[in-house]
PDB file of C-alpha atoms in Angstrom:
ATOM      1  CA  MET A 846     118.051 -20.768 287.357  1.00  0.00           C
ATOM      2  CA  ARG A 847     117.538 -17.900 284.970  1.00  0.00           C
ATOM      3  CA  ILE A 848     114.243 -16.987 283.376  1.00  0.00           C
ATOM      4  CA  ARG A 849     113.998 -14.606 280.471  1.00  0.00           C
ATOM      5  CA  GLN A 850     110.938 -12.717 279.385  1.00  0.00           C
ATOM      6  CA  VAL A 851     111.011 -10.879 276.097  1.00  0.00           C
ATOM      7  CA  LYS A 852     108.203  -8.468 275.478  1.00  0.00           C
ATOM      8  CA  GLU A 853     107.712  -5.954 272.698  1.00  0.00           C
ATOM      9  CA  VAL A 854     105.022  -3.316 272.486  1.00  0.00           C
ATOM     10  CA  GLU A 855     104.192  -0.967 269.629  1.00  0.00           C
ATOM     11  CA  ILE A 856     104.037   2.688 270.657  1.00  0.00           C
ATOM     12  CA  GLU A 857     102.745   4.703 267.721  1.00  0.00           C
ATOM     13  CA  GLY A 858     104.408   8.081 267.288  1.00  0.00           C
ATOM     14  CA  LEU A 859     107.129   7.522 269.893  1.00  0.00           C
ATOM     15  CA  GLY A 860     109.875   8.461 267.427  1.00  0.00           C
ATOM     16  CA  GLU A 861     108.208  11.804 266.710  1.00  0.00           C
ATOM     17  CA  ARG A 862     107.735  12.436 270.433  1.00  0.00           C
ATOM     18  CA  ILE A 863     111.434  11.742 270.995  1.00  0.00           C
ATOM     19  CA  LYS A 864     112.318  14.109 268.145  1.00  0.00           C
ATOM     20  CA  GLN A 865     110.144  16.888 269.584  1.00  0.00           C
ATOM     21  CA  ALA A 866     111.715  16.417 273.020  1.00  0.00           C
ATOM     22  CA  ARG A 867     115.168  16.700 271.420  1.00  0.00           C
ATOM     23  CA  LEU A 868     114.178  19.861 269.542  1.00  0.00           C
ATOM     24  CA  ASN A 869     112.834  21.370 272.786  1.00  0.00           C
ATOM     25  CA  SER A 870     116.046  20.500 274.618  1.00  0.00           C
ATOM     26  CA  SER A 871     118.858  22.987 275.097  1.00  0.00           C
ATOM     27  CA  LYS A 872     121.352  20.193 274.356  1.00  0.00           C
ATOM     28  CA  SER A 873     122.920  19.584 270.968  1.00  0.00           C
ATOM     29  CA  LEU A 874     122.336  16.326 269.119  1.00  0.00           C
ATOM     30  CA  GLU A 875     125.977  15.410 269.666  1.00  0.00           C
ATOM     31  CA  GLN A 876     125.673  15.998 273.405  1.00  0.00           C
ATOM     32  CA  ILE A 877     122.466  13.969 273.626  1.00  0.00           C
ATOM     33  CA  CYS A 878     123.952  11.051 271.678  1.00  0.00           C
ATOM     34  CA  ASP A 879     127.072  11.181 273.836  1.00  0.00           C
ATOM     35  CA  GLU A 880     125.075  11.090 277.062  1.00  0.00           C
ATOM     36  CA  VAL A 881     122.758   8.318 275.842  1.00  0.00           C
ATOM     37  CA  GLY A 882     125.692   6.365 274.391  1.00  0.00           C
ATOM     38  CA  VAL A 883     124.424   5.997 270.819  1.00  0.00           C
ATOM     39  CA  SER A 884     125.535   7.171 267.393  1.00  0.00           C
ATOM     40  CA  ARG A 885     123.770   9.907 265.426  1.00  0.00           C
ATOM     41  CA  THR A 886     122.756   7.297 262.849  1.00  0.00           C
ATOM     42  CA  TYR A 887     121.129   5.203 265.574  1.00  0.00           C
ATOM     43  CA  TRP A 888     119.435   8.304 266.980  1.00  0.00           C
ATOM     44  CA  TYR A 889     117.936   9.245 263.621  1.00  0.00           C
ATOM     45  CA  ASP A 890     116.717   5.653 263.184  1.00  0.00           C
ATOM     46  CA  VAL A 891     114.959   6.000 266.555  1.00  0.00           C
ATOM     47  CA  GLU A 892     113.318   9.265 265.532  1.00  0.00           C
ATOM     48  CA  LYS A 893     112.245   7.872 262.142  1.00  0.00           C
ATOM     49  CA  GLU A 894     111.194   4.558 263.733  1.00  0.00           C
ATOM     50  CA  THR A 895     113.369   2.653 261.266  1.00  0.00           C
ATOM     51  CA  LEU A 896     115.480   0.680 263.753  1.00  0.00           C
ATOM     52  CA  LYS A 897     116.301  -2.865 262.775  1.00  0.00           C
ATOM     53  CA  GLY A 898     114.712  -4.603 265.725  1.00  0.00           C
ATOM     54  CA  ALA A 899     113.258  -2.778 268.697  1.00  0.00           C
ATOM     55  CA  LEU A 900     114.430   0.073 270.882  1.00  0.00           C
ATOM     56  CA  SER A 901     115.571  -1.458 274.157  1.00  0.00           C
ATOM     57  CA  ILE A 902     113.843  -0.308 277.311  1.00  0.00           C
ATOM     58  CA  GLU A 903     117.295   0.540 278.683  1.00  0.00           C
ATOM     59  CA  ASN A 904     117.990   2.939 275.800  1.00  0.00           C
ATOM     60  CA  LEU A 905     114.511   4.444 276.114  1.00  0.00           C
ATOM     61  CA  ARG A 906     115.119   5.118 279.813  1.00  0.00           C
ATOM     62  CA  LYS A 907     118.503   6.726 278.996  1.00  0.00           C
ATOM     63  CA  ILE A 908     116.812   8.930 276.383  1.00  0.00           C
ATOM     64  CA  GLU A 909     114.146   9.951 278.905  1.00  0.00           C
ATOM     65  CA  GLN A 910     116.795  10.753 281.503  1.00  0.00           C
ATOM     66  CA  VAL A 911     118.979  12.797 279.156  1.00  0.00           C
ATOM     67  CA  LEU A 912     116.011  14.737 277.735  1.00  0.00           C
ATOM     68  CA  GLY A 913     114.303  15.084 281.131  1.00  0.00           C
ATOM     69  CA  VAL A 914     111.002  13.600 279.937  1.00  0.00           C
ATOM     70  CA  ASP A 915     108.832  10.592 280.693  1.00  0.00           C
ATOM     71  CA  PHE A 916     107.202   9.066 277.625  1.00  0.00           C
ATOM     72  CA  GLY A 917     104.955   6.910 279.807  1.00  0.00           C
ATOM     73  CA  VAL A 918     106.083   3.593 278.301  1.00  0.00           C
ATOM     74  CA  SER A 919     105.705   0.582 280.571  1.00  0.00           C
ATOM     75  CA  LEU A 920     106.358  -3.084 279.859  1.00  0.00           C
ATOM     76  CA  GLU A 921     104.889  -4.170 283.192  1.00  0.00           C
ATOM     77  CA  GLY A 922     102.448  -7.008 283.047  1.00  0.00           C
ATOM     78  CA  ASN A 923     101.700 -10.445 284.329  1.00  0.00           C
ATOM     79  CA  CYS A 924     103.993 -13.301 283.465  1.00  0.00           C
ATOM     80  CA  GLU A 925     102.206 -16.617 283.125  1.00  0.00           C
ATOM     81  CA  ILE A 926     104.092 -19.705 284.198  1.00  0.00           C
TER      82      ILE A 926
END
């Protein structure tokens, strides 16, 4: 049996923090997007916080890994059954 839990949290200013981490990185935007596996358009939507829908935790973790930062975002919590 499969159980799915969908959880969204609002993290104010995360897009700007991602942008600053990119600007402080020695990697080019193209290199970052390549390593994360997203387009430049998607990346700019992340930075501007204009994504249609939410940024997946998987993509956030890839961004953190590529930029070498930890934004401190956690979706851990209790699941009530």
